[in-house]
Tab-separated table of C-alpha atoms and ligand atoms in Angstrom:
chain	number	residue	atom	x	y	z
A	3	UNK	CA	-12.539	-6.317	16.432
A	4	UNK	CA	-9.692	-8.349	14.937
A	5	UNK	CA	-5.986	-7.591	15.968
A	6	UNK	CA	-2.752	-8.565	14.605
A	7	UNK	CA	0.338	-7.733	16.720
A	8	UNK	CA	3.403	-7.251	15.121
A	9	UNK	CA	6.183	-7.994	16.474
A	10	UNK	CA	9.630	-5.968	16.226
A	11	UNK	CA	11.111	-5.706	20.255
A	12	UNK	CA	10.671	-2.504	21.373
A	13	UNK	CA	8.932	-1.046	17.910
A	14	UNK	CA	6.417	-3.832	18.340
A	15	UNK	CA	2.669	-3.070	18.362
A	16	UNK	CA	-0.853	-3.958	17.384
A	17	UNK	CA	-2.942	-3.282	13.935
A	18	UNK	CA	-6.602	-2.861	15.144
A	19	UNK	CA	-9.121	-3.774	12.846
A	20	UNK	CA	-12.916	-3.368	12.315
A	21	UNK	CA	-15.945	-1.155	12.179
A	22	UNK	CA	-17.158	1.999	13.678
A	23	UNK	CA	-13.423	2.140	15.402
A	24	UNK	CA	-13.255	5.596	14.649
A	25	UNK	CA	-15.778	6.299	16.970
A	26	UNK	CA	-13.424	4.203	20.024
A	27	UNK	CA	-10.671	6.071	18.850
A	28	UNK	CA	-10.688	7.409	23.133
A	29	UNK	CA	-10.951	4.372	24.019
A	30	UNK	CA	-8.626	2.580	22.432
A	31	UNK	CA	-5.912	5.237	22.714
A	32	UNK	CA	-6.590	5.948	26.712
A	33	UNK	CA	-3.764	6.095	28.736
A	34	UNK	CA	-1.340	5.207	25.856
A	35	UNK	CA	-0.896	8.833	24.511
A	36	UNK	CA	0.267	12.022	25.988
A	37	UNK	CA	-1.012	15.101	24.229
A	38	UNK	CA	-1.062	17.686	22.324
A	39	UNK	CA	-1.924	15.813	19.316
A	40	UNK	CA	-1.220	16.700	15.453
A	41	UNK	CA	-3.909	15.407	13.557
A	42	UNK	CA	-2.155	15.344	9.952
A	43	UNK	CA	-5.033	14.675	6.907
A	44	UNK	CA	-5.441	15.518	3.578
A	45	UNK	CA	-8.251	18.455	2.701
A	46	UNK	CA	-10.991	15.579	1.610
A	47	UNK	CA	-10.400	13.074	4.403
A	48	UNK	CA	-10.293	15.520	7.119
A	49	UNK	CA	-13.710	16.548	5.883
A	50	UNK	CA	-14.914	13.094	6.261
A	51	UNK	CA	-13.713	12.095	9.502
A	52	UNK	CA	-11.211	14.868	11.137
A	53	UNK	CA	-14.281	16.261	13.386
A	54	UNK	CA	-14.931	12.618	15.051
A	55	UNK	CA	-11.286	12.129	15.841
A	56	UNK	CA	-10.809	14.872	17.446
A	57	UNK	CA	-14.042	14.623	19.513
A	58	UNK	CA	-12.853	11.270	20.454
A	59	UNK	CA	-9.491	12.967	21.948
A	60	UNK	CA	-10.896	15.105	23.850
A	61	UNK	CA	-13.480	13.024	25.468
A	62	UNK	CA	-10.475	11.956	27.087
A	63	UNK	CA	-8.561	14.473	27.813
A	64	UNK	CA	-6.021	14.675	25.117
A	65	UNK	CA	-5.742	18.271	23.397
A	66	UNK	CA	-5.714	17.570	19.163
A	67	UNK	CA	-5.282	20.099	16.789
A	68	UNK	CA	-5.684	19.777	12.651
A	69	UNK	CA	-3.205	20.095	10.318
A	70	UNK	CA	-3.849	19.027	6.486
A	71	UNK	CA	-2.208	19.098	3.024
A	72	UNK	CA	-4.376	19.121	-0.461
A	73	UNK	CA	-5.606	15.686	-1.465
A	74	UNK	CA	-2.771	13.964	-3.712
A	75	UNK	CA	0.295	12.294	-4.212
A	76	UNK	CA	1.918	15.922	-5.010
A	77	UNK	CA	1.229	16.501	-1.006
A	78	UNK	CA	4.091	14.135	-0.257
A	79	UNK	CA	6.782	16.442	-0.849
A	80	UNK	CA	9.753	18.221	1.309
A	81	UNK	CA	7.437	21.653	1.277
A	82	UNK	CA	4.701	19.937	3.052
A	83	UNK	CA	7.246	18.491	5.607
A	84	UNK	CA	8.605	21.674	6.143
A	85	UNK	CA	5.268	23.508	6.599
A	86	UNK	CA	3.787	20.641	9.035
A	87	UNK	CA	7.223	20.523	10.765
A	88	UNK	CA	6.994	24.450	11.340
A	89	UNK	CA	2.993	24.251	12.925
A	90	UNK	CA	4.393	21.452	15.286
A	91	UNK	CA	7.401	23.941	16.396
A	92	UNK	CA	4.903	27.007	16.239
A	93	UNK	CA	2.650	24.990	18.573
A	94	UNK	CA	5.812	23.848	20.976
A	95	UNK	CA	4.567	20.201	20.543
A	96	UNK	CA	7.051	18.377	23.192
A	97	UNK	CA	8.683	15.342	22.880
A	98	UNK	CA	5.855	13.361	24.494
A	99	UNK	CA	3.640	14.929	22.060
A	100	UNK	CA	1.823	12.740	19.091
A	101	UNK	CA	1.291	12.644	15.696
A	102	UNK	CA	-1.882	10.683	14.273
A	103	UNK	CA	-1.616	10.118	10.669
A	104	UNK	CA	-5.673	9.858	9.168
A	105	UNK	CA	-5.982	9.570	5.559
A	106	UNK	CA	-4.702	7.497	2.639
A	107	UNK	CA	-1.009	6.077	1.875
A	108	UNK	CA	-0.214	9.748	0.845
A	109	UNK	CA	-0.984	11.013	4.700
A	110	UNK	CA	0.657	8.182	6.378
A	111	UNK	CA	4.007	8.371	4.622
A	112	UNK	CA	3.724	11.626	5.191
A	113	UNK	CA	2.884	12.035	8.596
A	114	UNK	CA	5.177	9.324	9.979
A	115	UNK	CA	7.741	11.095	8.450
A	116	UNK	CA	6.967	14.117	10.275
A	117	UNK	CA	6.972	11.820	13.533
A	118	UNK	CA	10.301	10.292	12.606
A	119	UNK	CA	12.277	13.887	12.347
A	120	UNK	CA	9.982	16.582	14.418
A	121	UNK	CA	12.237	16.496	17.750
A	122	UNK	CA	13.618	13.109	16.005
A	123	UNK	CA	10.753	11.678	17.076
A	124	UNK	CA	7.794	11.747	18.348
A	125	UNK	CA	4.845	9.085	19.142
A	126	UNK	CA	3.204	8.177	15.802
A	127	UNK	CA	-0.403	6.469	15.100
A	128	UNK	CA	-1.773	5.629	11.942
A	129	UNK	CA	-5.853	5.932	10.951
A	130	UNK	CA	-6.000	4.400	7.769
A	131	UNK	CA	-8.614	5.351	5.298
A	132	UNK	CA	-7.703	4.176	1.981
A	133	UNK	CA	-8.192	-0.284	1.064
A	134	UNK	CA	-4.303	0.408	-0.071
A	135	UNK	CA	-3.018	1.926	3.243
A	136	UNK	CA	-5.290	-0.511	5.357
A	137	UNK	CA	-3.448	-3.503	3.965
A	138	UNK	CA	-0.275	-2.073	2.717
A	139	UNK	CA	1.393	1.511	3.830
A	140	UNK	CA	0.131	1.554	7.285
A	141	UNK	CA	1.924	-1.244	8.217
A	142	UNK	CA	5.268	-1.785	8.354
A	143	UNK	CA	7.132	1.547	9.461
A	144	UNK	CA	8.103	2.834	5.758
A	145	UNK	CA	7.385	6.721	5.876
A	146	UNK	CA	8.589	9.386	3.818
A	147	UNK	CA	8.444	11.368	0.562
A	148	UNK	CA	8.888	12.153	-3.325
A	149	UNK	CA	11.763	14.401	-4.594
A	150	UNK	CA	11.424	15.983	-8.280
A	151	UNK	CA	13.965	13.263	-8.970
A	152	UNK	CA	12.241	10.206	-8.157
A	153	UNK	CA	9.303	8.754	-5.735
A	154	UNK	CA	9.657	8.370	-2.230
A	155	UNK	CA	13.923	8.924	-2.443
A	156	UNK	CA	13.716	10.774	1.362
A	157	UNK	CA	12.376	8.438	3.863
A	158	UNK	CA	12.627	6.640	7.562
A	159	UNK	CA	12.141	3.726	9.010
A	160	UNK	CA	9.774	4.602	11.495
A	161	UNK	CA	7.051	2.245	13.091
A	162	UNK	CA	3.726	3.272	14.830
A	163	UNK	CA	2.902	2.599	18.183
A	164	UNK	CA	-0.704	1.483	16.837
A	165	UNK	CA	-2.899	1.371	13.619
A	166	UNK	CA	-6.410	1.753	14.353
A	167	UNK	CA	-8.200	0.509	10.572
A	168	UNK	CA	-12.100	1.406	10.847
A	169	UNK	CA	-13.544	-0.094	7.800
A	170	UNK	CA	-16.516	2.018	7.521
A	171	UNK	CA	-14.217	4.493	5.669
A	172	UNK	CA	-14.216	2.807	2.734
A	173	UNK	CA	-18.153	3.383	2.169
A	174	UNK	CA	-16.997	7.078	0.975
A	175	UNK	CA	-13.727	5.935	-0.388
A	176	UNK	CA	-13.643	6.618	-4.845
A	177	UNK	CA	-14.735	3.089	-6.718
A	178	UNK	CA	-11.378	3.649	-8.510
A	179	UNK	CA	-9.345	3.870	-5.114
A	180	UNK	CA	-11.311	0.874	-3.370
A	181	UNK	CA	-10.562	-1.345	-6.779
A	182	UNK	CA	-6.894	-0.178	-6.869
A	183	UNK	CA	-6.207	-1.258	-3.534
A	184	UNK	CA	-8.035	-4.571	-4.259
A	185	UNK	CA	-4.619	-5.122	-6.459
A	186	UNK	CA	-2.559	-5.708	-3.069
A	187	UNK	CA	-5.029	-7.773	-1.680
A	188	UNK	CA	-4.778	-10.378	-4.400
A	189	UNK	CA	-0.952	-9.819	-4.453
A	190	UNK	CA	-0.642	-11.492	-1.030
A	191	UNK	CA	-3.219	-13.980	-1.959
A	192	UNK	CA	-0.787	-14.746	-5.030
A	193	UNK	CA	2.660	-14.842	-2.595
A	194	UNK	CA	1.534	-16.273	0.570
A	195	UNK	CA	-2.328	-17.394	0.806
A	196	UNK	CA	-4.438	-19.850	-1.929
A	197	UNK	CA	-7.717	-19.377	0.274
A	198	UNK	CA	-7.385	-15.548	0.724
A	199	UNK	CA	-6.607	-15.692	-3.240
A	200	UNK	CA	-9.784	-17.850	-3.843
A	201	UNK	CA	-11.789	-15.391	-1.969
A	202	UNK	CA	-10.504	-11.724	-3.748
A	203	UNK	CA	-10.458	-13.978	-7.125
A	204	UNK	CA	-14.851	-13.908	-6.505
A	205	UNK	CA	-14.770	-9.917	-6.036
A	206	UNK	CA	-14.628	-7.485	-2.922
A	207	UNK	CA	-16.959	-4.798	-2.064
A	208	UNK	CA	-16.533	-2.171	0.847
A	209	UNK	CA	-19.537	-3.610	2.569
A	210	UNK	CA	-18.743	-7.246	2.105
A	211	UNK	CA	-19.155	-9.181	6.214
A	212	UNK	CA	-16.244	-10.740	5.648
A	213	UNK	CA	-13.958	-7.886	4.662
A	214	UNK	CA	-12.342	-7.824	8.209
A	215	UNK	CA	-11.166	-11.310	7.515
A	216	UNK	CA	-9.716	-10.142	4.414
A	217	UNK	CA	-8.283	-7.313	5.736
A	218	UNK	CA	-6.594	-8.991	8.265
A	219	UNK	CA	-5.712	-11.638	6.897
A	220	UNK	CA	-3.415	-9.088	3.920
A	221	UNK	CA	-1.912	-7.043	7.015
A	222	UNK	CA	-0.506	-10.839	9.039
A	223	UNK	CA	1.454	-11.646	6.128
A	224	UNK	CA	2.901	-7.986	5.779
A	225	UNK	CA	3.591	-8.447	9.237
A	226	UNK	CA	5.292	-11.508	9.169
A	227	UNK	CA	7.853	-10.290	6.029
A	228	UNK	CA	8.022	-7.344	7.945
A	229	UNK	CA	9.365	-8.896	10.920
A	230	UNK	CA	11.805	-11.065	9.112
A	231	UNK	CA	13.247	-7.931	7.164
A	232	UNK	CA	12.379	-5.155	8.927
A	233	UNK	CA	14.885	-2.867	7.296
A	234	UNK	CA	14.298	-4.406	3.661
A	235	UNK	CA	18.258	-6.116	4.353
A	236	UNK	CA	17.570	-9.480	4.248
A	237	UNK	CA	15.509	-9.996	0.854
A	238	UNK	CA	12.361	-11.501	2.547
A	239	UNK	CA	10.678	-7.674	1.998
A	240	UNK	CA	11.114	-8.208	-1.695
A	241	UNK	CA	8.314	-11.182	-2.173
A	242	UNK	CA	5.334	-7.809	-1.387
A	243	UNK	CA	7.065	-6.503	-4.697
A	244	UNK	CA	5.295	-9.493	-6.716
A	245	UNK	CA	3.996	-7.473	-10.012
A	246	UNK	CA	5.717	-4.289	-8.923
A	247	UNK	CA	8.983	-4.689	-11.212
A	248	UNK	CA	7.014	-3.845	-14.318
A	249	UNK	CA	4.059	-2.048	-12.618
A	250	UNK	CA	6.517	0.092	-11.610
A	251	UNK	CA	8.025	0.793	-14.851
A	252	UNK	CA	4.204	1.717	-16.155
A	253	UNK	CA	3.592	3.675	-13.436
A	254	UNK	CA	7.298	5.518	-14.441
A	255	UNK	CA	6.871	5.779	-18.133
A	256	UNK	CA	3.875	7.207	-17.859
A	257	UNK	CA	4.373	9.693	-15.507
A	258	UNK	CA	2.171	8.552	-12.839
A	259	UNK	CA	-0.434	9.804	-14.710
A	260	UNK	CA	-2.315	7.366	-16.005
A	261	UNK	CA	-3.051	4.919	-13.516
A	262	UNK	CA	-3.342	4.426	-9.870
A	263	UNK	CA	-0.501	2.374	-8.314
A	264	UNK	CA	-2.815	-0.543	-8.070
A	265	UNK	CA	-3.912	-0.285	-11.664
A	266	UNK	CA	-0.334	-0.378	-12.548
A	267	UNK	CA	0.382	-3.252	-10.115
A	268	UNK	CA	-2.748	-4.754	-11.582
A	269	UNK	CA	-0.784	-4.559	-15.453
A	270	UNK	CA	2.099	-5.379	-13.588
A	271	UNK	CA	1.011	-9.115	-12.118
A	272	UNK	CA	-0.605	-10.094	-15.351
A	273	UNK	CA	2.989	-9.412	-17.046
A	274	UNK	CA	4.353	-11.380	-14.046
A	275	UNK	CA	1.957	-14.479	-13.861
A	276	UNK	CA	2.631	-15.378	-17.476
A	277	UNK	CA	6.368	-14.813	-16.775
A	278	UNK	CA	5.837	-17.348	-14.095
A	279	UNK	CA	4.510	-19.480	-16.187
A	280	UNK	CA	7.493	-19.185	-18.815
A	281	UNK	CA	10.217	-19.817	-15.963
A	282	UNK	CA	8.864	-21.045	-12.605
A	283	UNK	CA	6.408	-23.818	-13.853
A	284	UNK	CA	3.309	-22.282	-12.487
A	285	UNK	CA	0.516	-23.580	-14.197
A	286	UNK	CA	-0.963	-21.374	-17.244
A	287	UNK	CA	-4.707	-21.816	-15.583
A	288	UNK	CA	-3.343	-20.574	-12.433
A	289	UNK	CA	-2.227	-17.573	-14.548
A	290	UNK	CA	-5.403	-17.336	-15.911
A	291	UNK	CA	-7.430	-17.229	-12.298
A	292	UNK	CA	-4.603	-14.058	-12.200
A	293	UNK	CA	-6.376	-12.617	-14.728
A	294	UNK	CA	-9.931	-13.293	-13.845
A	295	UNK	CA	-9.267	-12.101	-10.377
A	296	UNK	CA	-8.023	-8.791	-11.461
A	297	UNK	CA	-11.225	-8.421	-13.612
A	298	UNK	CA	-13.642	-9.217	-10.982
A	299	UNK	CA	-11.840	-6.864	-8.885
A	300	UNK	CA	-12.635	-3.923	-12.208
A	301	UNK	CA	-8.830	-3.961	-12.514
A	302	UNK	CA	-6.967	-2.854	-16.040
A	303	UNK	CA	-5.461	-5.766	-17.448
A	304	UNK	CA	-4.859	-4.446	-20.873
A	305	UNK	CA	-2.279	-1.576	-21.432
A	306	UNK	CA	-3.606	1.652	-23.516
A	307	UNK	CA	-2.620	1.332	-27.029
A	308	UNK	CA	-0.724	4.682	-27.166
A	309	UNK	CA	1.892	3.664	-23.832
A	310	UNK	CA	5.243	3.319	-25.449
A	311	UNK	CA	6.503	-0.175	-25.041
A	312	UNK	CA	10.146	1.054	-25.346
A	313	UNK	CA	9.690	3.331	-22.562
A	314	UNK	CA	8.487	0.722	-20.571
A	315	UNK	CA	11.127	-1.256	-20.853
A	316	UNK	CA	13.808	1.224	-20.660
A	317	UNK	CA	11.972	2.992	-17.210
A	318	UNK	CA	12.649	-0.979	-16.119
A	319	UNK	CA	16.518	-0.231	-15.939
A	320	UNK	CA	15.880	2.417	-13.277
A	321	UNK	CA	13.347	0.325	-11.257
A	322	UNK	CA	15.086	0.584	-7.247
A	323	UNK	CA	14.869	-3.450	-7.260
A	324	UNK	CA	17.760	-4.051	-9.927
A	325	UNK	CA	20.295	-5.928	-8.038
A	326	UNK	CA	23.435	-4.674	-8.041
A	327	UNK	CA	24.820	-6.787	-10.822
A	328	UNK	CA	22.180	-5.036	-12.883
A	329	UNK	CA	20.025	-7.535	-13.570
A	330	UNK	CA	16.202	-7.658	-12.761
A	331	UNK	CA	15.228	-9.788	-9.717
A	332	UNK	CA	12.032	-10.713	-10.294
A	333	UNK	CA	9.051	-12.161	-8.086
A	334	UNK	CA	7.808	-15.138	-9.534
A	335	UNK	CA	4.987	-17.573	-8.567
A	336	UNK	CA	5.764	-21.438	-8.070
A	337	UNK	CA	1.915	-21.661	-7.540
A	338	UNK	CA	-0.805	-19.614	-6.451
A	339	UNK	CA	-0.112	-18.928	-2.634
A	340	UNK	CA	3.836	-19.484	-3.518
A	341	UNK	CA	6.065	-16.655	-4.477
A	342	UNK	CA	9.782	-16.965	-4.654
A	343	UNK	CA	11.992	-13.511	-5.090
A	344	UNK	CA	15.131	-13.310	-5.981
A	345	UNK	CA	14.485	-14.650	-9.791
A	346	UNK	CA	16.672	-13.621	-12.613
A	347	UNK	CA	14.594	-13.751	-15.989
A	348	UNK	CA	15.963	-13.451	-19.963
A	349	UNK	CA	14.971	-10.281	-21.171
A	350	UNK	CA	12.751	-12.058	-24.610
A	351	UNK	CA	10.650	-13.244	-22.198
A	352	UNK	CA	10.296	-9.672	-20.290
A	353	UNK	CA	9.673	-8.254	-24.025
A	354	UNK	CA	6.932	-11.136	-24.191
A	355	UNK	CA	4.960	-10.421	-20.740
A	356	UNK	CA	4.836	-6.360	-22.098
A	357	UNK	CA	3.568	-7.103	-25.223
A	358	UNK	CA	0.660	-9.498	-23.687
A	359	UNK	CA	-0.218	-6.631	-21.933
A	360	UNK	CA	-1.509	-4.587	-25.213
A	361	UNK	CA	-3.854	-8.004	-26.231
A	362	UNK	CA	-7.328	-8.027	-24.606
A	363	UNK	CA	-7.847	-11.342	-22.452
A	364	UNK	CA	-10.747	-13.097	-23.809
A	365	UNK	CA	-13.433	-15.051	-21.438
A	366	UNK	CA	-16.068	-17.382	-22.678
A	367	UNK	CA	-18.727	-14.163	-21.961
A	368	UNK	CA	-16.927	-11.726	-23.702
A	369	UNK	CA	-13.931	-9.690	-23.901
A	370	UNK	CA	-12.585	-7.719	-20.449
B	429	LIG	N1	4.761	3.139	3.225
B	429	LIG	C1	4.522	2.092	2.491
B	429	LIG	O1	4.929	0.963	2.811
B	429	LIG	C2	3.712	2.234	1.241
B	429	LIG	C3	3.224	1.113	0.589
B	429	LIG	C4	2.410	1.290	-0.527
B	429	LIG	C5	2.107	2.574	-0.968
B	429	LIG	N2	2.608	3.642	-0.291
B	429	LIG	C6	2.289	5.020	-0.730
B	429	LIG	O2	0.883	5.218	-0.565
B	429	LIG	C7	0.492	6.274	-1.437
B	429	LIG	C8	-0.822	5.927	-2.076
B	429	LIG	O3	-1.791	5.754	-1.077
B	429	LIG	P1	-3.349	5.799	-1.421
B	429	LIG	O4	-3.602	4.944	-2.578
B	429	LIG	O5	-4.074	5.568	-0.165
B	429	LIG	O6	-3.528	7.304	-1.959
B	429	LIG	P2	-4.044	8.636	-1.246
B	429	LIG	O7	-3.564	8.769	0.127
B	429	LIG	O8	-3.746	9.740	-2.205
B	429	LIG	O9	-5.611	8.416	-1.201
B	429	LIG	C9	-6.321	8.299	-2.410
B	429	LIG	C10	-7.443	9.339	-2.512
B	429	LIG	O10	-8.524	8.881	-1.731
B	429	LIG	C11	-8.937	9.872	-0.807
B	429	LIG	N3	-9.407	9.152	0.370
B	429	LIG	C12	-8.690	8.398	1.222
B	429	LIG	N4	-9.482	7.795	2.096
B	429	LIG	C13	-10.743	8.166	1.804
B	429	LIG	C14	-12.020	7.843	2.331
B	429	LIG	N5	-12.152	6.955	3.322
B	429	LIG	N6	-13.103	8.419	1.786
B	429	LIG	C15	-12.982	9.272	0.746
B	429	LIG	N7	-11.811	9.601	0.178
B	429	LIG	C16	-10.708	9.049	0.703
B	429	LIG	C17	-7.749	10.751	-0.596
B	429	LIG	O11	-8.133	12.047	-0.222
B	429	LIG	C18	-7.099	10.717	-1.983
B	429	LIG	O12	-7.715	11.671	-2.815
B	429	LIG	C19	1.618	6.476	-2.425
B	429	LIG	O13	2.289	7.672	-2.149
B	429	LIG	C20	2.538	5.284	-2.172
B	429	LIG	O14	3.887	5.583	-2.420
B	429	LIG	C21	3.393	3.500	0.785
B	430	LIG	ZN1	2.129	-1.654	-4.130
């Protein structure tokens, strides 16, 4: 088992990483928690895994109980907080009581927001099951929800007091999901790490020996943004948003219906690697490797021909990250392994990346 402590003071703690943890979930959590416990899952995951949890718990001595939402992003909403905040009350959960978030980013945002306001709050542990929430929303201490107005607009800062990441759930995990979440991975290969980026660029599987390594390796450099800019203040959060400024905006003008957010992110740093290469000198074969990682990892790289360019660009004026003189910051790449935030970058060239998103990329073997 691999472990990677992060450290914020008092809201410090470990991310626990490996296989067939699920099944140690007792003994990892002995003598740490105080029951009752609110298992929160969706309807699919607690399916999967809910029953071994919660045999685990009780092996030592700690009373769970199951609460879950319907699979989906539409799960993260005020209603569900409501309705899990009213079975916590209905089962007078105390103070000491805890809330163990199992399931995808959806659950975890979810549930920790729970944890942050039930009794304002309440010990909180996430179970990762999704590639994305394993290296990405587990860590770090953002929880919350979506409003009809806007994604994720009601939120809290609220850490866990461990993340146990079993990577035997990703054997049951949807192709689709495992490949979107493959997008972060090469994101902090692209910001922070040539040799994790060399190793994504070849292709990940669920099964893959090394995927611990990989794992790990994604969820240290969160961790060490994280503890530089724990409350997203000081700008050093910003680099994780590398491809996000116009993934985002795809993700926005087409109503987060069309692609996963990794697929968008996907769209997103092949818009952003050429821009890199336009204004922060990285080199154009560097921007290629971009683009052949992303297709080894069975990510889009070319936008459908019937997504509105305009409405791209126009959902790119709302995107949270425009600074307040309302310009686009951008995250750019030096180098592979190097990103710099912060960036300001001329609109032509913005107009450029999106339209290189509609043109196929074409390799030697054929066209991806
Ligand atoms: N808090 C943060 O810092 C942060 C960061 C990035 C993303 N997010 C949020 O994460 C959410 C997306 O997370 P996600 O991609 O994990 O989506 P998700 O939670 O909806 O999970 C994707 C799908 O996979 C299923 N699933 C999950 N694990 C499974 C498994 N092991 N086997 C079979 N099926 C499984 C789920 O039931 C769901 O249908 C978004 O709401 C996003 O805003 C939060
Ligand atoms: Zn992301």
């Amino acid at each position: 088992m691999k472990t990677v402590h992060v450290d914020l003071g008092p809201r410090s703690y470990d991310v626990l990483i490996g296989r067939g943890l699920l099944d140690k979930v007792g003994e990892l959590l002995k003598g740490k928690m105080k029951g009752p416990i609110a298992i929160i899952s969706d309807n699919s995951v607690a399916t999967l895994f809910a029953q071994r949890v919660e045999h685990q718990l009780t092996t030592i001595g700690l009373q769970p109980f199951r609460l879950t939402v319907p699979a989906g992003e539409t799960s993260k909403s005020i209603e569900q907080v409501t309705y899990l905040l009213s079975q916590m009350a209905e089962k007078k959960v105390p103070r000491t009581g805890t809330v163990i978030g199992l399931g995808g980013g959806v659950v975890g945002d979810l549930a920790g927001f729970v944890a942050a306001s039930y009794l304002r709050g309440v010990a909180f542990v996430q179970v990762p099951t999704s590639l994305l929430a394993m290296v990405d929303s587990s860590v770090g201490g953002k929880t919350g929800v979506n409003l009809p107005e806007g994604k994720n607009l009601v939120g809290a800062f609220y850490q866990p007091k461990v993340v146990i990441v079993d990577l035997d759930t990703l054997k049951t995990l949807p192709v689709r999901e495992f490949a979107a979440g493959t997008a972060e991975v090469i994101k902090y290969g692209a910001i922070k790490d040539k040799a994790l980026f060399d190793r994504v660029a070849k292709g990940v599987k669920p099964d893959d020996s090394d995927l611990d390594e990989i794992v790990e390796k994604c969820v240290a450099i969160k961790a060490r943004i994280v503890e530089e800019d724990e409350f997203e203040t000081k700008g050093q959060r910003a680099l994780l948003n590398f491809g996000h400024t116009i993934g985002h905006a795809i993700e926005k003008a087409t109503q987060y219906k069309t692609y996963l957010h990794g697929e968008a992110i996907a769209l997103g740093m092949r818009a952003a690697a050429w821009l890199s290469a336009w204004q922060a000198g990285l080199p154009e074969t560097e921007a290629r490797q971009i683009e052949a990682a992303l297709a080894a990892n069975h990510l889009p790289l070319t936008l459908k021909a019937a997504i509105d360019r305009d409405a791209i660009l126009s959902a790119l004026g709302n995107d949270k990250k425009v600074a307040a003189d309302g310009q686009n910051r951008w995250v750019l790449l030096d180098k592979l392994g190097k990103g710099t935030s912060g960036r300001e970058v001329h609109l032509d060239d913005v107009k450029k990346a999106i339209e290189l998103l509609y043109i196929p990329v074409f390799y030697e073997n054929g066209v991806k």
